[in-house]
PDB file of C-alpha atoms in Angstrom:
ATOM      1  CA  UNK A 247     -14.640   8.475-140.959  1.00 61.00           C
ATOM      2  CA  UNK A 248     -16.182   8.257-137.550  1.00 71.00           C
ATOM      3  CA  UNK A 249     -16.932   5.272-135.328  1.00 81.00           C
ATOM      4  CA  UNK A 250     -20.573   5.258-136.466  1.00 82.00           C
ATOM      5  CA  UNK A 251     -19.517   4.688-140.071  1.00 81.00           C
ATOM      6  CA  UNK A 252     -17.203   1.822-139.138  1.00 84.00           C
ATOM      7  CA  UNK A 253     -19.828   0.281-136.854  1.00 87.00           C
ATOM      8  CA  UNK A 254     -22.370   0.217-139.705  1.00 86.00           C
ATOM      9  CA  UNK A 255     -19.791  -1.039-142.214  1.00 84.00           C
ATOM     10  CA  UNK A 256     -18.771  -3.787-139.775  1.00 89.00           C
ATOM     11  CA  UNK A 257     -22.410  -4.798-139.240  1.00 88.00           C
ATOM     12  CA  UNK A 258     -23.033  -5.029-142.995  1.00 85.00           C
ATOM     13  CA  UNK A 259     -19.867  -7.026-143.667  1.00 86.00           C
ATOM     14  CA  UNK A 260     -20.514  -9.458-140.847  1.00 88.00           C
ATOM     15  CA  UNK A 261     -24.234  -9.981-141.497  1.00 90.00           C
ATOM     16  CA  UNK A 262     -24.802 -13.771-141.703  1.00 91.00           C
ATOM     17  CA  UNK A 263     -27.790 -13.358-144.043  1.00 92.00           C
ATOM     18  CA  UNK A 264     -25.684 -11.364-146.488  1.00 89.00           C
ATOM     19  CA  UNK A 265     -22.971 -14.045-146.319  1.00 91.00           C
ATOM     20  CA  UNK A 266     -25.471 -16.805-147.158  1.00 93.00           C
ATOM     21  CA  UNK A 267     -26.878 -14.723-150.031  1.00 92.00           C
ATOM     22  CA  UNK A 268     -23.347 -14.114-151.338  1.00 90.00           C
ATOM     23  CA  UNK A 269     -22.512 -17.839-151.266  1.00 93.00           C
ATOM     24  CA  UNK A 270     -25.762 -18.727-153.044  1.00 94.00           C
ATOM     25  CA  UNK A 271     -25.202 -16.070-155.736  1.00 92.00           C
ATOM     26  CA  UNK A 272     -21.718 -17.480-156.349  1.00 93.00           C
ATOM     27  CA  UNK A 273     -22.943 -21.090-156.318  1.00 95.00           C
ATOM     28  CA  UNK A 274     -20.673 -21.920-153.392  1.00 95.00           C
ATOM     29  CA  UNK A 275     -21.281 -24.358-150.557  1.00 96.00           C
ATOM     30  CA  UNK A 276     -22.592 -22.881-147.330  1.00 94.00           C
ATOM     31  CA  UNK A 277     -19.871 -22.207-144.793  1.00 94.00           C
ATOM     32  CA  UNK A 278     -19.530 -20.160-141.629  1.00 92.00           C
ATOM     33  CA  UNK A 279     -19.204 -16.434-142.247  1.00 89.00           C
ATOM     34  CA  UNK A 280     -15.709 -15.042-141.736  1.00 90.00           C
ATOM     35  CA  UNK A 281     -15.183 -12.306-139.172  1.00 91.00           C
ATOM     36  CA  UNK A 282     -14.165  -9.238-141.160  1.00 91.00           C
ATOM     37  CA  UNK A 283     -12.283  -6.318-139.636  1.00 92.00           C
ATOM     38  CA  UNK A 284     -14.246  -3.511-141.286  1.00 90.00           C
ATOM     39  CA  UNK A 285     -11.868  -0.731-140.283  1.00 89.00           C
ATOM     40  CA  UNK A 286      -8.835  -2.562-141.655  1.00 91.00           C
ATOM     41  CA  UNK A 287     -10.713  -3.488-144.856  1.00 90.00           C
ATOM     42  CA  UNK A 288     -11.862   0.094-145.432  1.00 85.00           C
ATOM     43  CA  UNK A 289      -8.358   1.531-145.089  1.00 84.00           C
ATOM     44  CA  UNK A 290      -6.920  -1.234-147.272  1.00 86.00           C
ATOM     45  CA  UNK A 291      -9.531  -0.407-149.939  1.00 82.00           C
ATOM     46  CA  UNK A 292      -8.535   3.262-149.693  1.00 79.00           C
ATOM     47  CA  UNK A 293      -4.837   2.359-150.038  1.00 80.00           C
ATOM     48  CA  UNK A 294      -5.384   0.129-153.070  1.00 77.00           C
ATOM     49  CA  UNK A 295      -7.770   2.564-154.747  1.00 75.00           C
ATOM     50  CA  UNK A 296      -5.048   5.224-154.751  1.00 76.00           C
ATOM     51  CA  UNK A 297      -2.891   3.138-157.081  1.00 81.00           C
ATOM     52  CA  UNK A 298      -3.270   4.343-160.643  1.00 86.00           C
ATOM     53  CA  UNK A 299      -3.561   1.442-163.063  1.00 90.00           C
ATOM     54  CA  UNK A 300      -0.933   2.005-165.774  1.00 92.00           C
ATOM     55  CA  UNK A 301      -3.013   0.308-168.489  1.00 94.00           C
ATOM     56  CA  UNK A 302      -6.089   2.398-167.744  1.00 94.00           C
ATOM     57  CA  UNK A 303      -3.991   5.574-167.544  1.00 94.00           C
ATOM     58  CA  UNK A 304      -2.481   4.773-170.944  1.00 95.00           C
ATOM     59  CA  UNK A 305      -5.948   4.209-172.437  1.00 97.00           C
ATOM     60  CA  UNK A 306      -7.222   7.514-171.022  1.00 96.00           C
ATOM     61  CA  UNK A 307      -4.220   9.379-172.412  1.00 95.00           C
ATOM     62  CA  UNK A 308      -4.657   7.795-175.848  1.00 97.00           C
ATOM     63  CA  UNK A 309      -8.352   8.709-175.888  1.00 98.00           C
ATOM     64  CA  UNK A 310      -7.479  12.308-174.981  1.00 96.00           C
ATOM     65  CA  UNK A 311      -4.940  12.442-177.812  1.00 96.00           C
ATOM     66  CA  UNK A 312      -7.601  11.533-180.387  1.00 97.00           C
ATOM     67  CA  UNK A 313      -9.657  14.619-179.412  1.00 96.00           C
ATOM     68  CA  UNK A 314     -12.757  12.666-180.513  1.00 97.00           C
ATOM     69  CA  UNK A 315     -14.253  11.951-177.102  1.00 98.00           C
ATOM     70  CA  UNK A 316     -15.364  13.772-173.978  1.00 98.00           C
ATOM     71  CA  UNK A 317     -13.884  11.882-171.059  1.00 98.00           C
ATOM     72  CA  UNK A 318     -15.606  11.752-167.712  1.00 98.00           C
ATOM     73  CA  UNK A 319     -14.895  10.259-164.323  1.00 97.00           C
ATOM     74  CA  UNK A 320     -17.638   9.360-161.875  1.00 97.00           C
ATOM     75  CA  UNK A 321     -16.235   8.397-158.503  1.00 92.00           C
ATOM     76  CA  UNK A 322     -17.598   7.513-155.094  1.00 88.00           C
ATOM     77  CA  UNK A 323     -14.967   9.193-152.995  1.00 83.00           C
ATOM     78  CA  UNK A 324     -14.152  10.494-149.555  1.00 76.00           C
ATOM     79  CA  UNK A 325     -12.451  13.798-148.869  1.00 75.00           C
ATOM     80  CA  UNK A 326      -9.635  13.359-146.418  1.00 75.00           C
ATOM     81  CA  UNK A 327      -8.478  16.336-144.344  1.00 76.00           C
ATOM     82  CA  UNK A 328      -5.288  18.296-145.020  1.00 81.00           C
ATOM     83  CA  UNK A 329      -2.257  16.331-143.885  1.00 82.00           C
ATOM     84  CA  UNK A 330      -4.005  12.948-144.003  1.00 78.00           C
ATOM     85  CA  UNK A 331      -1.739  10.362-145.695  1.00 77.00           C
ATOM     86  CA  UNK A 332      -4.545   9.420-148.110  1.00 75.00           C
ATOM     87  CA  UNK A 333      -5.383  12.969-149.112  1.00 74.00           C
ATOM     88  CA  UNK A 334      -4.964  12.914-152.861  1.00 70.00           C
ATOM     89  CA  UNK A 335      -3.512  16.110-154.246  1.00 62.00           C
ATOM     90  CA  UNK A 336      -2.500  14.575-157.582  1.00 70.00           C
ATOM     91  CA  UNK A 337      -4.265  16.293-160.425  1.00 78.00           C
ATOM     92  CA  UNK A 338      -6.254  13.279-161.638  1.00 86.00           C
ATOM     93  CA  UNK A 339      -9.099  15.615-162.562  1.00 89.00           C
ATOM     94  CA  UNK A 340      -6.972  17.134-165.335  1.00 92.00           C
ATOM     95  CA  UNK A 341      -7.228  13.857-167.277  1.00 94.00           C
ATOM     96  CA  UNK A 342     -10.975  14.328-167.725  1.00 96.00           C
ATOM     97  CA  UNK A 343     -13.307  16.834-169.326  1.00 97.00           C
ATOM     98  CA  UNK A 344     -15.876  16.118-166.610  1.00 97.00           C
ATOM     99  CA  UNK A 345     -14.977  14.909-163.116  1.00 94.00           C
ATOM    100  CA  UNK A 346     -17.861  14.085-160.777  1.00 96.00           C
ATOM    101  CA  UNK A 347     -16.962  13.215-157.197  1.00 91.00           C
ATOM    102  CA  UNK A 348     -19.686  11.914-154.906  1.00 91.00           C
ATOM    103  CA  UNK A 349     -18.308  13.866-151.950  1.00 87.00           C
ATOM    104  CA  UNK A 350     -18.767  17.081-153.926  1.00 90.00           C
ATOM    105  CA  UNK A 351     -22.223  16.462-155.448  1.00 94.00           C
ATOM    106  CA  UNK A 352     -23.916  14.665-152.547  1.00 93.00           C
ATOM    107  CA  UNK A 353     -24.887  11.616-154.609  1.00 94.00           C
ATOM    108  CA  UNK A 354     -23.283   8.197-154.988  1.00 94.00           C
ATOM    109  CA  UNK A 355     -23.235   5.376-157.484  1.00 96.00           C
ATOM    110  CA  UNK A 356     -25.496   3.425-158.000  1.00 96.00           C
ATOM    111  CA  UNK A 357     -28.102   6.175-157.441  1.00 97.00           C
ATOM    112  CA  UNK A 358     -29.810   6.965-160.744  1.00 98.00           C
ATOM    113  CA  UNK A 359     -29.613  10.691-160.110  1.00 98.00           C
ATOM    114  CA  UNK A 360     -25.790  10.694-160.181  1.00 97.00           C
ATOM    115  CA  UNK A 361     -25.946   9.101-163.635  1.00 98.00           C
ATOM    116  CA  UNK A 362     -28.477  11.741-164.698  1.00 98.00           C
ATOM    117  CA  UNK A 363     -26.027  14.361-163.448  1.00 98.00           C
ATOM    118  CA  UNK A 364     -23.185  12.767-165.438  1.00 98.00           C
ATOM    119  CA  UNK A 365     -25.245  12.540-168.639  1.00 98.00           C
ATOM    120  CA  UNK A 366     -26.107  16.222-168.368  1.00 98.00           C
ATOM    121  CA  UNK A 367     -22.535  17.241-167.489  1.00 98.00           C
ATOM    122  CA  UNK A 368     -21.125  15.351-170.485  1.00 98.00           C
ATOM    123  CA  UNK A 369     -23.556  17.184-172.752  1.00 97.00           C
ATOM    124  CA  UNK A 370     -24.521  14.173-174.846  1.00 97.00           C
ATOM    125  CA  UNK A 371     -27.786  13.884-176.752  1.00 96.00           C
ATOM    126  CA  UNK A 372     -28.422  10.371-175.481  1.00 97.00           C
ATOM    127  CA  UNK A 373     -27.158   8.238-172.597  1.00 98.00           C
ATOM    128  CA  UNK A 374     -26.422   5.548-175.197  1.00 98.00           C
ATOM    129  CA  UNK A 375     -23.494   7.682-176.389  1.00 98.00           C
ATOM    130  CA  UNK A 376     -21.703   6.986-173.103  1.00 98.00           C
ATOM    131  CA  UNK A 377     -19.543   3.963-172.308  1.00 98.00           C
ATOM    132  CA  UNK A 378     -19.371   3.528-168.527  1.00 98.00           C
ATOM    133  CA  UNK A 379     -16.633   1.375-166.985  1.00 98.00           C
ATOM    134  CA  UNK A 380     -16.797   0.196-163.372  1.00 97.00           C
ATOM    135  CA  UNK A 381     -15.702  -2.722-161.240  1.00 93.00           C
ATOM    136  CA  UNK A 382     -18.968  -3.096-159.314  1.00 93.00           C
ATOM    137  CA  UNK A 383     -21.963  -4.929-160.726  1.00 94.00           C
ATOM    138  CA  UNK A 384     -24.490  -2.756-158.886  1.00 95.00           C
ATOM    139  CA  UNK A 385     -23.054   0.396-160.442  1.00 96.00           C
ATOM    140  CA  UNK A 386     -23.059  -1.189-163.900  1.00 98.00           C
ATOM    141  CA  UNK A 387     -26.649  -2.359-163.496  1.00 98.00           C
ATOM    142  CA  UNK A 388     -27.818   1.140-162.548  1.00 98.00           C
ATOM    143  CA  UNK A 389     -25.890   2.689-165.449  1.00 98.00           C
ATOM    144  CA  UNK A 390     -27.418   0.201-167.889  1.00 98.00           C
ATOM    145  CA  UNK A 391     -30.890   0.998-166.513  1.00 98.00           C
ATOM    146  CA  UNK A 392     -30.160   4.645-167.333  1.00 98.00           C
ATOM    147  CA  UNK A 393     -29.291   3.715-170.928  1.00 98.00           C
ATOM    148  CA  UNK A 394     -25.491   3.819-170.750  1.00 98.00           C
ATOM    149  CA  UNK A 395     -23.300   1.183-172.393  1.00 98.00           C
ATOM    150  CA  UNK A 396     -21.323  -0.630-169.711  1.00 99.00           C
ATOM    151  CA  UNK A 397     -18.070  -2.522-169.352  1.00 98.00           C
ATOM    152  CA  UNK A 398     -17.104  -4.505-166.258  1.00 98.00           C
ATOM    153  CA  UNK A 399     -13.534  -3.781-165.152  1.00 96.00           C
ATOM    154  CA  UNK A 400     -12.309  -6.994-163.514  1.00 92.00           C
ATOM    155  CA  UNK A 401     -10.022  -6.514-160.540  1.00 84.00           C
ATOM    156  CA  UNK A 402      -6.413  -7.058-161.569  1.00 83.00           C
ATOM    157  CA  UNK A 403      -7.407  -7.391-165.253  1.00 91.00           C
ATOM    158  CA  UNK A 404      -8.119  -3.906-166.540  1.00 94.00           C
ATOM    159  CA  UNK A 405      -6.653  -4.948-169.876  1.00 95.00           C
ATOM    160  CA  UNK A 406      -9.758  -7.062-170.522  1.00 96.00           C
ATOM    161  CA  UNK A 407     -11.985  -3.995-170.111  1.00 97.00           C
ATOM    162  CA  UNK A 408      -9.674  -1.939-172.315  1.00 97.00           C
ATOM    163  CA  UNK A 409      -9.926  -4.561-175.082  1.00 96.00           C
ATOM    164  CA  UNK A 410     -13.734  -4.334-174.873  1.00 97.00           C
ATOM    165  CA  UNK A 411     -13.532  -0.542-175.066  1.00 98.00           C
ATOM    166  CA  UNK A 412     -11.243  -0.834-178.104  1.00 97.00           C
ATOM    167  CA  UNK A 413     -13.871  -2.990-179.827  1.00 97.00           C
ATOM    168  CA  UNK A 414     -16.670  -0.523-179.084  1.00 97.00           C
ATOM    169  CA  UNK A 415     -14.738   2.582-180.138  1.00 98.00           C
ATOM    170  CA  UNK A 416     -12.571   1.117-182.882  1.00 97.00           C
ATOM    171  CA  UNK A 417      -9.490   2.646-181.260  1.00 96.00           C
ATOM    172  CA  UNK A 418      -6.203   1.039-180.260  1.00 95.00           C
ATOM    173  CA  UNK A 419      -5.759   1.823-176.573  1.00 95.00           C
ATOM    174  CA  UNK A 420      -3.558  -0.909-175.158  1.00 82.00           C
ATOM    175  CA  UNK A 421       0.146  -0.202-174.822  1.00 76.00           C
ATOM    176  CA  UNK A 422       2.363  -1.998-177.311  1.00 65.00           C
ATOM    177  CA  UNK A 423       3.855  -5.238-176.011  1.00 63.00           C
ATOM    178  CA  UNK A 424       7.225  -4.720-174.373  1.00 64.00           C
ATOM    179  CA  UNK A 425      10.149  -6.122-176.341  1.00 60.00           C
ATOM    180  CA  UNK A 426      11.547  -9.385-175.071  1.00 59.00           C
ATOM    181  CA  UNK A 427      15.291  -9.806-174.978  1.00 57.00           C
TER     182      UNK A 427
END
C-alpha cells in the first residue's frame, strides 16, 4: 500500500457528503463527520480479517464432508510481500474447490465480471445454484443481480448466516452446543 492509496482512502472516509448520505440511509440524526484515520483503519481491517471465524470454518468443513457441494471462495484481497506480518501463508485455499482472489484475477467485488468468473469456475449450469455469503451489502446486491442466492453475514454474528444456509441446503452446519457443567 502506497501513500496514494491511503490518501484516496482517507478522502473517501472523510467525505462530508458521504457521511450525510450514510446518516440518512441509517435514519440517524445529522451530526458532524468524525475524523477517521484511514491508515489505522485499513491496517485494523487487515488484522481483523485474518481471524478465522470458528463457526464459519466448522460449517465449511461440514459441507466438505458431505461431498455434495462445490465450495468456492471469492475474496477481495491484497498480496503482502514476503516477511510482512500480514502475509498469509496458511493454506486457506485448501478448504475450497475454487478460490478466486481479486489480487490474482484483476477484478474485485462488486464488479459483475468477477461473479461471472466465479460462476464459470464453479462449473454450475445456472447462477441460481450458488449461495453467496458476504458481509457487504454492495457485494450482495451485485451477486443477486447476477442471479446468485445471497446471505448477509452480520459482523460478529456469523451463526445467523450459517442458520440461513442450513435452511437453504437442509444441512446441519452449526457446531453442537457445548455442554454446561
